[in-house]
mmCIF file of C-alpha atoms in Angstrom:
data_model
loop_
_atom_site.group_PDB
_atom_site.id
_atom_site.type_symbol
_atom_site.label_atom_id
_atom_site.label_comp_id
_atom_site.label_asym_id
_atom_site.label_seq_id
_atom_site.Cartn_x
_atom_site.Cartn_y
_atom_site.Cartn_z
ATOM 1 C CA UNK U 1 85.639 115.854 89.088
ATOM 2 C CA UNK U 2 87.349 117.397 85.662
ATOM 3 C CA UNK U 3 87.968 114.817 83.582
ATOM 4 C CA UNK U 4 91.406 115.861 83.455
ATOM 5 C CA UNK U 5 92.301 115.513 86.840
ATOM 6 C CA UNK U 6 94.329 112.734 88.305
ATOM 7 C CA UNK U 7 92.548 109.869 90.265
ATOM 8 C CA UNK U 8 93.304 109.308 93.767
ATOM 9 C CA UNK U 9 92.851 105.790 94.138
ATOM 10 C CA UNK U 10 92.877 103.214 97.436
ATOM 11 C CA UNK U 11 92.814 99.526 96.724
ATOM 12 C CA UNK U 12 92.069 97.754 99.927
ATOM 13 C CA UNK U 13 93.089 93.746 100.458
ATOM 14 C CA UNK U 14 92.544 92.126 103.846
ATOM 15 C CA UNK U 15 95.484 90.204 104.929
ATOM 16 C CA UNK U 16 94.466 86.428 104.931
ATOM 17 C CA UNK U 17 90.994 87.382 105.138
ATOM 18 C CA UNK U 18 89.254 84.251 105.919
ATOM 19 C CA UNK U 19 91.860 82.344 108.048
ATOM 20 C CA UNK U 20 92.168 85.983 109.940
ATOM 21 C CA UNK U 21 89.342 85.783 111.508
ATOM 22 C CA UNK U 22 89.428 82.227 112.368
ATOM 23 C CA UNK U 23 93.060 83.405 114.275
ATOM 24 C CA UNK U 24 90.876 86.268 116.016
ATOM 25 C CA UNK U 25 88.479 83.855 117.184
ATOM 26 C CA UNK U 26 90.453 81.419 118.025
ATOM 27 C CA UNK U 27 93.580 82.265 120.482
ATOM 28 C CA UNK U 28 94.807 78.415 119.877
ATOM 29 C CA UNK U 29 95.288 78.905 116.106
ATOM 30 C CA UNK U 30 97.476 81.960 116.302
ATOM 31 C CA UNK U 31 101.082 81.832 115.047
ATOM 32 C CA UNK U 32 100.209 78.084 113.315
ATOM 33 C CA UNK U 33 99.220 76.990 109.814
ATOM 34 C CA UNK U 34 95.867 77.091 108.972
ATOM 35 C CA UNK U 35 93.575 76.517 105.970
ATOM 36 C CA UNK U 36 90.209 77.409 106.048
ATOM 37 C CA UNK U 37 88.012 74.413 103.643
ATOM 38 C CA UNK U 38 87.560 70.827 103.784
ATOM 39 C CA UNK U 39 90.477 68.446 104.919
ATOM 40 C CA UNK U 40 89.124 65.633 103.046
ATOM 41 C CA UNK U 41 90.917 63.672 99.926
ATOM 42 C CA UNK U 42 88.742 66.221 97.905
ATOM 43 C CA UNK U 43 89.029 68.895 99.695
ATOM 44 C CA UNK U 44 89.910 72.648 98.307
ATOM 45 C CA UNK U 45 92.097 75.248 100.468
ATOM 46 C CA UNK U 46 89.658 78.340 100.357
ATOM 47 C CA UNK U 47 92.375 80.402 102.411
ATOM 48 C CA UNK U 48 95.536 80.156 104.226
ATOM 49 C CA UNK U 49 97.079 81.831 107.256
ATOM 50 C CA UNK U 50 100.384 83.319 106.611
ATOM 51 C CA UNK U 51 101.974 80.710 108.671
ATOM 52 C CA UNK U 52 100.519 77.834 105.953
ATOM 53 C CA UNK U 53 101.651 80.155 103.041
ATOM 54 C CA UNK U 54 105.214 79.962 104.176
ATOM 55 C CA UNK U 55 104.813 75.961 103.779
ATOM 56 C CA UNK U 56 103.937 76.897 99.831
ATOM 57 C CA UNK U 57 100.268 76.259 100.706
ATOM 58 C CA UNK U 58 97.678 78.641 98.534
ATOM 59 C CA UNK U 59 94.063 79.219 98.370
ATOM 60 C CA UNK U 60 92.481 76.831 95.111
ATOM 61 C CA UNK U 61 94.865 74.400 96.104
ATOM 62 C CA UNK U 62 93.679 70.856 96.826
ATOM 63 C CA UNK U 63 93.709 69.973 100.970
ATOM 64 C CA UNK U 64 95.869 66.387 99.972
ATOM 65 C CA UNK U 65 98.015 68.714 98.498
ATOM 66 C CA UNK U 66 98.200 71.143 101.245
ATOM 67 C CA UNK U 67 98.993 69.043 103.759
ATOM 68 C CA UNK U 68 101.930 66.919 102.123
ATOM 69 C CA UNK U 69 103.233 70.835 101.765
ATOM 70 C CA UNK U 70 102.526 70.872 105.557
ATOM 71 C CA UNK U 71 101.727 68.013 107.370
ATOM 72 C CA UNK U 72 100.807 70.156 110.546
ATOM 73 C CA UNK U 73 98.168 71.740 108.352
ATOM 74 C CA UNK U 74 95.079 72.918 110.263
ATOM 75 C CA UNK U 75 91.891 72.545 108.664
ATOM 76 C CA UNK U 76 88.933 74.980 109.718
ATOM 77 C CA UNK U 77 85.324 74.835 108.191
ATOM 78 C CA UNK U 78 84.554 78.002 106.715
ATOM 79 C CA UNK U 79 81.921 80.412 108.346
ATOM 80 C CA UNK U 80 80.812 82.605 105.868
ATOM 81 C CA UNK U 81 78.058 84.390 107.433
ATOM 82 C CA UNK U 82 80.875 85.439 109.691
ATOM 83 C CA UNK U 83 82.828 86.662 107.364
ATOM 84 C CA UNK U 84 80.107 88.466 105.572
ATOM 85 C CA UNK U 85 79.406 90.121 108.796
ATOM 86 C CA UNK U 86 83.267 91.623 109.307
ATOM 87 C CA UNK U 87 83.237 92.518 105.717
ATOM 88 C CA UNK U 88 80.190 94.753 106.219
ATOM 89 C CA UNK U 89 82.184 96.279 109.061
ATOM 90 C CA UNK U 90 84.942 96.876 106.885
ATOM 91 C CA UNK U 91 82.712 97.954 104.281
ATOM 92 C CA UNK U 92 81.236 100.638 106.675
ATOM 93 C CA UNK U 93 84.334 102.250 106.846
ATOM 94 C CA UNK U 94 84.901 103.246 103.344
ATOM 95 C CA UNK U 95 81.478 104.700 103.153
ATOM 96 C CA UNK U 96 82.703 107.173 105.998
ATOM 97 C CA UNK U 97 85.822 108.750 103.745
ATOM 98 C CA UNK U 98 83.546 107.881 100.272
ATOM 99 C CA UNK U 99 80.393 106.863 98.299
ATOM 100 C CA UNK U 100 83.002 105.507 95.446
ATOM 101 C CA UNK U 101 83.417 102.285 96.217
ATOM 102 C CA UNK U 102 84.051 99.354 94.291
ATOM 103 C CA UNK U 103 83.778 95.646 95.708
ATOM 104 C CA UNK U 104 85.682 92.914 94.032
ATOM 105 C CA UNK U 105 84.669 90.256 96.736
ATOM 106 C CA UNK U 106 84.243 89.657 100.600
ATOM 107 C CA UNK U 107 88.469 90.850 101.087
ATOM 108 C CA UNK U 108 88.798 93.299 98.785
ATOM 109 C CA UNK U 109 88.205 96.624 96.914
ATOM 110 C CA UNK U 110 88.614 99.899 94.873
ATOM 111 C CA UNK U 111 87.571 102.833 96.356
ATOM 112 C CA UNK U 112 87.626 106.476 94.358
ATOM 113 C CA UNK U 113 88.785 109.499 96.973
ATOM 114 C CA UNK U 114 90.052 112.092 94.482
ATOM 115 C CA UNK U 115 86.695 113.902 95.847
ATOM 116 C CA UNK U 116 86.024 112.255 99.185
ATOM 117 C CA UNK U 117 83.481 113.176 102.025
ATOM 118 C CA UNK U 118 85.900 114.570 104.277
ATOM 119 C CA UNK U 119 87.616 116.746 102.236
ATOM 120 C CA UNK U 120 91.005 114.930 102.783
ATOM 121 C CA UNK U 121 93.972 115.928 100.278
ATOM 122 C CA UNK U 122 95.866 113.651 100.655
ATOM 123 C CA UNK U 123 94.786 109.643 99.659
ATOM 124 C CA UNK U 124 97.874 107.940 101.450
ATOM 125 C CA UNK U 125 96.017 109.532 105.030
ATOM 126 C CA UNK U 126 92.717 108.204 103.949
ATOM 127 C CA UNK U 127 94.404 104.715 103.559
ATOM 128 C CA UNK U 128 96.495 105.510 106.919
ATOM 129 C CA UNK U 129 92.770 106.194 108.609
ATOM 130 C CA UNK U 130 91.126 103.505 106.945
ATOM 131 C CA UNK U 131 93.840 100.763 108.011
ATOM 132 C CA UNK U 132 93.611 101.865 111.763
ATOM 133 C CA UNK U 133 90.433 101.818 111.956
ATOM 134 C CA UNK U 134 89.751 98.154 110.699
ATOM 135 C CA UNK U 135 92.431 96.768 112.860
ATOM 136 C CA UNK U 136 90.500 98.803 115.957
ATOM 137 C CA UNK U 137 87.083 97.827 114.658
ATOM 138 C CA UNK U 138 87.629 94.042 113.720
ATOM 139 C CA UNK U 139 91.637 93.371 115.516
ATOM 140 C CA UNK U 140 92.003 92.556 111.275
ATOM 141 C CA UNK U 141 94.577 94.124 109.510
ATOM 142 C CA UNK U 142 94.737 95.168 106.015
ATOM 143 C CA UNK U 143 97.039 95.953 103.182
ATOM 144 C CA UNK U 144 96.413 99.135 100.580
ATOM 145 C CA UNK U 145 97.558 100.633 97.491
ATOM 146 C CA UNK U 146 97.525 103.876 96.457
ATOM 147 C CA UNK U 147 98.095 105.447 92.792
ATOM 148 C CA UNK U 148 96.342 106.837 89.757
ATOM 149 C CA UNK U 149 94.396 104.299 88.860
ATOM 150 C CA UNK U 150 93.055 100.565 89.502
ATOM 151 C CA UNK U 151 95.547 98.744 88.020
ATOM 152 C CA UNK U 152 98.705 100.416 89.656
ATOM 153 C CA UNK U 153 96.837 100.542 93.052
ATOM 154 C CA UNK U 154 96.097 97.063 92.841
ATOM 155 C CA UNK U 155 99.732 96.159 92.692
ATOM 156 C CA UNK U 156 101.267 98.745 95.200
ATOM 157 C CA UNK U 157 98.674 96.693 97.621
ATOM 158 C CA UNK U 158 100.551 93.335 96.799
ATOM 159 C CA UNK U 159 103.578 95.170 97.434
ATOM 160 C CA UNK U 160 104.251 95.160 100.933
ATOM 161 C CA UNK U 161 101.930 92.712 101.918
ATOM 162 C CA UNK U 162 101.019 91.482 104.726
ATOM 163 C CA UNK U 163 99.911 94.803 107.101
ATOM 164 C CA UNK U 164 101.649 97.391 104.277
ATOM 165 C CA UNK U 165 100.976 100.682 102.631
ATOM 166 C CA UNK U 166 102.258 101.260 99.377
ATOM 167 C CA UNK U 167 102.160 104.299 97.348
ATOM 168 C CA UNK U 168 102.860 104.518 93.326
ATOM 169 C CA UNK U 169 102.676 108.749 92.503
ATOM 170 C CA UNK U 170 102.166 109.757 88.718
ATOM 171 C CA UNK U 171 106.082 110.148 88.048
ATOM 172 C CA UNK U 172 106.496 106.598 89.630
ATOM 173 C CA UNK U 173 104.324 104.500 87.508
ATOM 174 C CA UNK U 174 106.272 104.076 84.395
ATOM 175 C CA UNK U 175 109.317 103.114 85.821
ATOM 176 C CA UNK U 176 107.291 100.467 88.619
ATOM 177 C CA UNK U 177 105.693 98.851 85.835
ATOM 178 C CA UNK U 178 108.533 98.251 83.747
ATOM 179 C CA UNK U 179 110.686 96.133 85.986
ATOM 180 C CA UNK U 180 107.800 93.778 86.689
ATOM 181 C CA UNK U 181 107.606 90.258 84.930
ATOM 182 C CA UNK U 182 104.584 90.047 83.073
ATOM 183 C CA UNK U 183 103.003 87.561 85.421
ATOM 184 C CA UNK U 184 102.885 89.932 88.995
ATOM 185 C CA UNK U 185 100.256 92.020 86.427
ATOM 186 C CA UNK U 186 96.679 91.527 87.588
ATOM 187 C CA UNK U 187 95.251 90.549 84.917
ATOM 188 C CA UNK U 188 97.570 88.142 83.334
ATOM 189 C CA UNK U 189 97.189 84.945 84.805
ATOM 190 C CA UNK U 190 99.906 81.800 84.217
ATOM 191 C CA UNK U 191 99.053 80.525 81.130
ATOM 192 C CA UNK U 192 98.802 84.182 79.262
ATOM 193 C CA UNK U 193 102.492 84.731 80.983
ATOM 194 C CA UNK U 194 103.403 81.090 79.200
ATOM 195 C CA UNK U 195 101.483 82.912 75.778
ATOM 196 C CA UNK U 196 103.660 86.184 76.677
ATOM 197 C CA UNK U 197 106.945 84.380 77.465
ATOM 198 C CA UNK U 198 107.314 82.092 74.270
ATOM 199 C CA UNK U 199 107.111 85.536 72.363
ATOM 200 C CA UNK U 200 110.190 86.784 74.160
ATOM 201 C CA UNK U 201 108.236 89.252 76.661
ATOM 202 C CA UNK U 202 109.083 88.208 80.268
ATOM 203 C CA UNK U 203 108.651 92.003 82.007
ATOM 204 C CA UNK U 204 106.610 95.310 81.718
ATOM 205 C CA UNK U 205 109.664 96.801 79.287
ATOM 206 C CA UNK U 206 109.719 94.258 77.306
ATOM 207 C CA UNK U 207 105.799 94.305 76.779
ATOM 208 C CA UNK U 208 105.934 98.393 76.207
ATOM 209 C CA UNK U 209 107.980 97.588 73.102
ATOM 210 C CA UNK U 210 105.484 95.731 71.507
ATOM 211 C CA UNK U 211 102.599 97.508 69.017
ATOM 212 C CA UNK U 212 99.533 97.172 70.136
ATOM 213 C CA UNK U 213 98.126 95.415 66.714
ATOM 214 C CA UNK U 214 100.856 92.860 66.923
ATOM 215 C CA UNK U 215 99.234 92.599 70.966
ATOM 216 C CA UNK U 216 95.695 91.868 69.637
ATOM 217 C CA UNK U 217 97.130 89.677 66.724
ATOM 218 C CA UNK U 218 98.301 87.350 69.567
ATOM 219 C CA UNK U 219 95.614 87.907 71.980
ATOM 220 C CA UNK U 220 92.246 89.534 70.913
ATOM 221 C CA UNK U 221 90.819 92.394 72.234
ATOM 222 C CA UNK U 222 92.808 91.891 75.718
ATOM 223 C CA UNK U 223 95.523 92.835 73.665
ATOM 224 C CA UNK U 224 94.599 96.413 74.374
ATOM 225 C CA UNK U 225 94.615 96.365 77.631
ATOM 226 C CA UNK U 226 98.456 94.414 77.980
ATOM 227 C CA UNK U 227 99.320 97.602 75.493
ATOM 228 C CA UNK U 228 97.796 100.064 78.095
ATOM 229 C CA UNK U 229 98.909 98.667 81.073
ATOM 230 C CA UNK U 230 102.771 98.719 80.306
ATOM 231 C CA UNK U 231 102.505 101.995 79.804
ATOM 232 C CA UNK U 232 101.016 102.205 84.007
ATOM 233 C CA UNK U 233 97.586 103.275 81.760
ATOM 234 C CA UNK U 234 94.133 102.548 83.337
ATOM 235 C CA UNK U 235 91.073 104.919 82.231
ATOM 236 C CA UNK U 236 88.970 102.297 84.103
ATOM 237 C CA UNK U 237 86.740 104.310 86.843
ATOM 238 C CA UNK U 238 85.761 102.840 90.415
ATOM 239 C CA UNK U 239 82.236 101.663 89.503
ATOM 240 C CA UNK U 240 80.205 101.767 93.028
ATOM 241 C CA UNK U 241 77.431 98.915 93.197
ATOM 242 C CA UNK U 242 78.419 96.174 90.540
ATOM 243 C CA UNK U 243 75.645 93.998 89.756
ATOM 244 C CA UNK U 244 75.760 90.345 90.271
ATOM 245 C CA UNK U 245 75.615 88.420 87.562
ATOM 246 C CA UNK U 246 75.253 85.085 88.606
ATOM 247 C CA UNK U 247 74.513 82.777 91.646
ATOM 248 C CA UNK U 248 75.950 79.405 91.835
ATOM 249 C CA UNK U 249 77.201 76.045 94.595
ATOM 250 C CA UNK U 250 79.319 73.406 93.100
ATOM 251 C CA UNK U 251 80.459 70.322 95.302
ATOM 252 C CA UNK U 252 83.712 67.952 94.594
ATOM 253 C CA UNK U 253 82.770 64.829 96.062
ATOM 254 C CA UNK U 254 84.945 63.028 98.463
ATOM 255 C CA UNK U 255 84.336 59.710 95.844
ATOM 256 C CA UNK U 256 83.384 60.087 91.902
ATOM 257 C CA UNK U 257 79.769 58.890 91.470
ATOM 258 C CA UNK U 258 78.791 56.967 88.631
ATOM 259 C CA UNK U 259 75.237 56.101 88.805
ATOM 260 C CA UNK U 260 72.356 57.713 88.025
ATOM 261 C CA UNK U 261 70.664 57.620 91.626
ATOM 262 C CA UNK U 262 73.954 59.085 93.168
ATOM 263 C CA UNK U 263 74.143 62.010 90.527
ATOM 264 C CA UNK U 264 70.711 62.745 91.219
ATOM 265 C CA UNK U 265 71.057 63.011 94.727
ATOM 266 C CA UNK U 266 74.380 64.928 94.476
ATOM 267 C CA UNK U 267 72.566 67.074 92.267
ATOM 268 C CA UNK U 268 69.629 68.634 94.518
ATOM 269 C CA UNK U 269 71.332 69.725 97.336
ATOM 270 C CA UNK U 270 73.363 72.251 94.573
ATOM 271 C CA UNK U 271 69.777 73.059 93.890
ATOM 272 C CA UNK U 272 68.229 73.552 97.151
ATOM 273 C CA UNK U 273 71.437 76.001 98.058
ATOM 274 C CA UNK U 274 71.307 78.214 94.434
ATOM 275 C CA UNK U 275 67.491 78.793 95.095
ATOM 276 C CA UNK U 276 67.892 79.837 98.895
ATOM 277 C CA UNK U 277 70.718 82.145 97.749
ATOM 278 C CA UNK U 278 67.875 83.829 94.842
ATOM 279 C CA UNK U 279 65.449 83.742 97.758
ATOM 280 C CA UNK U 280 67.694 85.573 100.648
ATOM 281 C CA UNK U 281 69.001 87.912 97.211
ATOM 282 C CA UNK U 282 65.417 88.769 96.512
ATOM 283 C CA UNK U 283 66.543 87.837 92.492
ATOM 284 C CA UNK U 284 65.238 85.346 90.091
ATOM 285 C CA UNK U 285 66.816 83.573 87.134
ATOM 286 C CA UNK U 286 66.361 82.939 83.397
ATOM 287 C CA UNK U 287 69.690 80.952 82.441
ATOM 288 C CA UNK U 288 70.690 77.298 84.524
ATOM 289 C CA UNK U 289 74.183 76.209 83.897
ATOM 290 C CA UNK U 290 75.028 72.276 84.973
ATOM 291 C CA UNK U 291 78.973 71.899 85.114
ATOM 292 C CA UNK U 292 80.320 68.377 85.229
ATOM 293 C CA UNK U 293 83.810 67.728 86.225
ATOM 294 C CA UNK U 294 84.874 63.910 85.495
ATOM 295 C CA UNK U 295 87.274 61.707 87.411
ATOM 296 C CA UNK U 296 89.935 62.704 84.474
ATOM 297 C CA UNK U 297 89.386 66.601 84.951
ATOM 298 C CA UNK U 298 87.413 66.489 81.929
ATOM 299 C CA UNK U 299 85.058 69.263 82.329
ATOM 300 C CA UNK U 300 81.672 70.267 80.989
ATOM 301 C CA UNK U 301 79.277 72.365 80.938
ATOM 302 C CA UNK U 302 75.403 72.863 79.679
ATOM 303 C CA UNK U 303 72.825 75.294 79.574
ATOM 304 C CA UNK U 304 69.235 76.516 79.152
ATOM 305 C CA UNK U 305 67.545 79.480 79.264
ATOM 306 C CA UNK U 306 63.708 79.946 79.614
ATOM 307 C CA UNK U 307 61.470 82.559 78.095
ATOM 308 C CA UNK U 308 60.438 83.774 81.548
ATOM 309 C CA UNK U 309 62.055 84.356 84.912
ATOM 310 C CA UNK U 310 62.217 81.117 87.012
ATOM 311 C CA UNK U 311 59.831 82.153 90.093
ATOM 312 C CA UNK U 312 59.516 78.463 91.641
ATOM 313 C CA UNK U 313 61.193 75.680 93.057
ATOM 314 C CA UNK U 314 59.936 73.187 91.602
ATOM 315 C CA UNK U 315 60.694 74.385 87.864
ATOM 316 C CA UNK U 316 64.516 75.238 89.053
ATOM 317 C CA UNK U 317 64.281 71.706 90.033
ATOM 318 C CA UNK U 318 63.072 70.461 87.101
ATOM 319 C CA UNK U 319 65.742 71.932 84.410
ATOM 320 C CA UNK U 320 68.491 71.046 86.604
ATOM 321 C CA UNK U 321 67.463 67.469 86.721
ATOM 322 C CA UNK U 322 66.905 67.700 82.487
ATOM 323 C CA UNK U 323 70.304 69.171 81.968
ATOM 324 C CA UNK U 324 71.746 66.033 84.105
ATOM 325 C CA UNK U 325 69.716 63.501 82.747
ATOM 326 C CA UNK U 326 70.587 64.562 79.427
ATOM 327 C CA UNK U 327 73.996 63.138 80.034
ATOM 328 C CA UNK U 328 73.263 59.434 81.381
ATOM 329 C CA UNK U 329 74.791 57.277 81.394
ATOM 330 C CA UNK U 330 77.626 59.124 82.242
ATOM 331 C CA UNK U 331 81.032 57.508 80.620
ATOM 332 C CA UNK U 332 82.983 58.165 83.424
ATOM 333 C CA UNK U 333 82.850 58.543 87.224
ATOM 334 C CA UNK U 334 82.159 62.506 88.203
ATOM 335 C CA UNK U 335 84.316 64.246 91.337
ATOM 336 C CA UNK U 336 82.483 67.520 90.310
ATOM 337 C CA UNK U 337 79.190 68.538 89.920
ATOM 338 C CA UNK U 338 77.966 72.342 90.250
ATOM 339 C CA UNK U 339 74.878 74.529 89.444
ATOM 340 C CA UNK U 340 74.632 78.474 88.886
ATOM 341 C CA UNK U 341 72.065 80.307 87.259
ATOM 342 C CA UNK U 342 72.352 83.799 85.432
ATOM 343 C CA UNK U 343 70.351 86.275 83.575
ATOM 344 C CA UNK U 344 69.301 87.911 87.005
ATOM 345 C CA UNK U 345 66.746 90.368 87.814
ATOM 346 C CA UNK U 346 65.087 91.483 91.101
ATOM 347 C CA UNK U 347 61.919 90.298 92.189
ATOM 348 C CA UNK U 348 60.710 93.948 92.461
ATOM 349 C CA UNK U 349 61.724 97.364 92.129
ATOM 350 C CA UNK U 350 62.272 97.327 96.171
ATOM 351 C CA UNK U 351 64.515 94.419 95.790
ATOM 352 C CA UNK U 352 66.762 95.469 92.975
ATOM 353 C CA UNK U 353 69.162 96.786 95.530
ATOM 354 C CA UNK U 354 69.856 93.535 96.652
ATOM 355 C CA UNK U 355 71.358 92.717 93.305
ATOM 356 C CA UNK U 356 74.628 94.659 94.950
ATOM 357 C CA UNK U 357 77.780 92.066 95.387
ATOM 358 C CA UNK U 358 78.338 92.710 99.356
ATOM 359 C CA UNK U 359 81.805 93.746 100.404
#
C-alpha cells in the first residue's frame, strides 16, 4: 500500500459479548437482564445483556450495585473457555477477508482491508460479509465501524449499536468529530473529560481550537493525540499480533481479611492461576507485581524483578509470598488482593507465537 493512500478500516465490537452467549445457550435467559460475574456483596458485573443495560447496569460495576439498579438482575458465572472458543470463530472470519488484524480483547478489533485477500473495493461489503457471517456461524451479532482510520472507526461502531453498521467517509470525519463531547472519544476517559471540561472544552470543536502546546501544557504527551484527534487524525496502523505484556488474577473477597494466615491463603490461589496461565501461554516472567486493595479503596501496589526468567513454581511462589509479607501487619482489613507478572518472553523460539493476545 502507498503511503499516501487512504485506509480502509473495519472496527468490529460484539454486541454484549459475554452475556450473548450465555442468551444463545440458554433459551430461559433471552429477553431478561443478565450479568455475567459474581452476585455476591463483592461481586463485579463483567458484562451485561442489553436488557440489564436499560436498568443503568454496566460492566466494572459492583453486583450490590447492579442489582439495587435491577432487582430482577440475573447473575451467570462466567465461562471463559467458552468464550475464547466463539472468539476464535469470530476471529476465523477476519482472516478470510485479511491478514491485518488487530485484537483489542476477546469482543473486539481493528482489522486493515484497504488491500484485502479478496480483492473487495469496497470496506462497508467486507463489514456487510463479515457481520452475516458471525451471526450464521455463532447466532452472535456484531456491530462495525468503518472509516479512515482507528479512531473514527472505533466510534462509527458505537454509533448504532447494538446489531449496526456505521460508516464515517473522508469528507465526513471533520464534521462527525466536531459535534461530539469530549467524553464519547475513545481515549478520554471521565476524569480527563472533568480535566477537559474545567478548561472550557466540552466537544470536538471546542478541542480543535486549542494549540497543541497549550494541549501538552495541560496534559503531557497525550496532549498530542487530543490535538490530532479533533482534527478526525489517526496515522496509527492496524498492528496484526500484539504481544502480551502481562499475565495476571486478582480476587475481591466476599469479607476483608486481616490476618496474616488469611492473606496468605488468599494469596496462593492468585499464584497457582498466574503460573497455569504462563504454563498453557508457553511464557515465563521476570517482573511480579502484588496489588493490595484495602477496605477504604486504598490501593497499592509492589514489585520485583529478578535477574533471570522465573522457570519454577516454587520461586513464583516464593516472591509473591515476600512482596506480601513485606507488608504485615497489614493496618487495615484488605477486600483486594491480585498478582500479575510482566517482562514476558517465550519459553522457546516454537512458543513465541503463543505470546499473541487471542481474539
Amino acid at each position: 500500500m502507498k503511503e499516501s493512500a487512504v485506509r480502509k478500516i473495519i472496527h468490529i465490537d460484539m454486541d454484549a459479548f459475554y452475556a450473548s452467549v450465555e442468551q444463545r445457550d440458554n433459551a430461559e435467559l433471552r429477553g431478561k437482564p443478565v450479568a455475567v460475574g459474581g452476585s455476591s456483596q463483592r461481586g463485579v458485573v463483567a458484562a451485561a445483556s442489553y436488557e440489564a443495560r436499560q436498568f443503568g447496569v454496566r460492566s466494572a460495576m459492583a453486583s450490590s450495585v447492579a442489582l439495587r439498579k435491577c432487582p430482577d438482575l440475573i447473575f451467570v458465572k462466567p465461562r471463559f473457555e467458552v468464550y475464547k472458543a466463539v472468539s476464535g470463530q469470530i476471529r476465523a472470519i477476519f482472516a478470510e477477508y485479511t491478514t491485518l488484524i488487530e485484537p483489542l480483547s476477546l469482543d473486539e478489533a481493528y482489522l486493515d482491508v484497504t488491500e484485502n485477500l479478496k480483492d473487495i473495493p469496497s470496506a462497508t461489503q467486507i463489514a456487510q460479509e463479515i457481520r452475516a457471517k458471525i451471526q450464521q456461524q455463532t447466532q452472535l451479532t456484531a456491530s462495525a465501524g468503518v472509516s479512515y482510520n482507528k479512531f473514527l472507526a472505533k466510534l462509527a461502531s458505537d454509533f448504532r449499536k447494538p446489531d449496526g453498521l456505521y460508516v464515517i467517509r473522508p469528507a465526513q470525519g471533520l464534521a462527525f468529530v466536531e459535534t461530539l463531547t469530549v467524553g464519547a472519544f475513545h481515549g478520554i476517559g471521565k476524569v480527563t473529560a472533568a480535566r477537559l471540561n474545567q478548561l472550557g472544552i466540552f466537544t470536538g470543536w471546542d478541542l480543535r481550537q486549542q494549540t497543541e502546546t497549550f494541549l501538552k501544557q495541560h496534559f503531557g504527551k497525550a496532549g498530542s493525540y487530543y490535538y490530532a484527534i479533533a482534527r478526525a487524525i489517526d496515522n496509527r496502523p492496524v498492528t496484526p499480533d500484539r504481544i502480551r505484556k502481562s499475565i495476571g488474577s486478582e480476587n475481591t473477597f466476599d469479607r476483608d481479611l486481616g490476618t496474616d494466615a488469611e492473606l496468605m491463603a488468599g494469596l496462593q490461589p492468585l499464584l497457582d492461576s498466574v503460573w497455569r496461565s504462563c504454563e498453557r501461554l508457553e511464557v515465563v516472567a521476570r517482573t511480579v507485581t502484588l496489588k493490595v486493595k484495602f477496605s477504604d479503596f486504598e490501593q497499592i501496589t509492589r514489585s520485583r524483578t529478578t535477574l533471570g526468567p522465573i522457570t519454577q513454581k516454587d520461586f513464583l511462589d516464593r516472591i509473591g509470598s515476600e512482596l506480601l509479607t513485606a507488608l504485615f501487619p497489614v493496618p487495615k482489613g484488605v477486600r483486594l488482593l491480585g498478582v500479575s507478572v510482566s517482562n514476558l518472553e517465550a519459553t522457546d523460539q516454537s512458543a513465541s507465537q503463543q505470546l499473541l493476545l487471542p481474539f
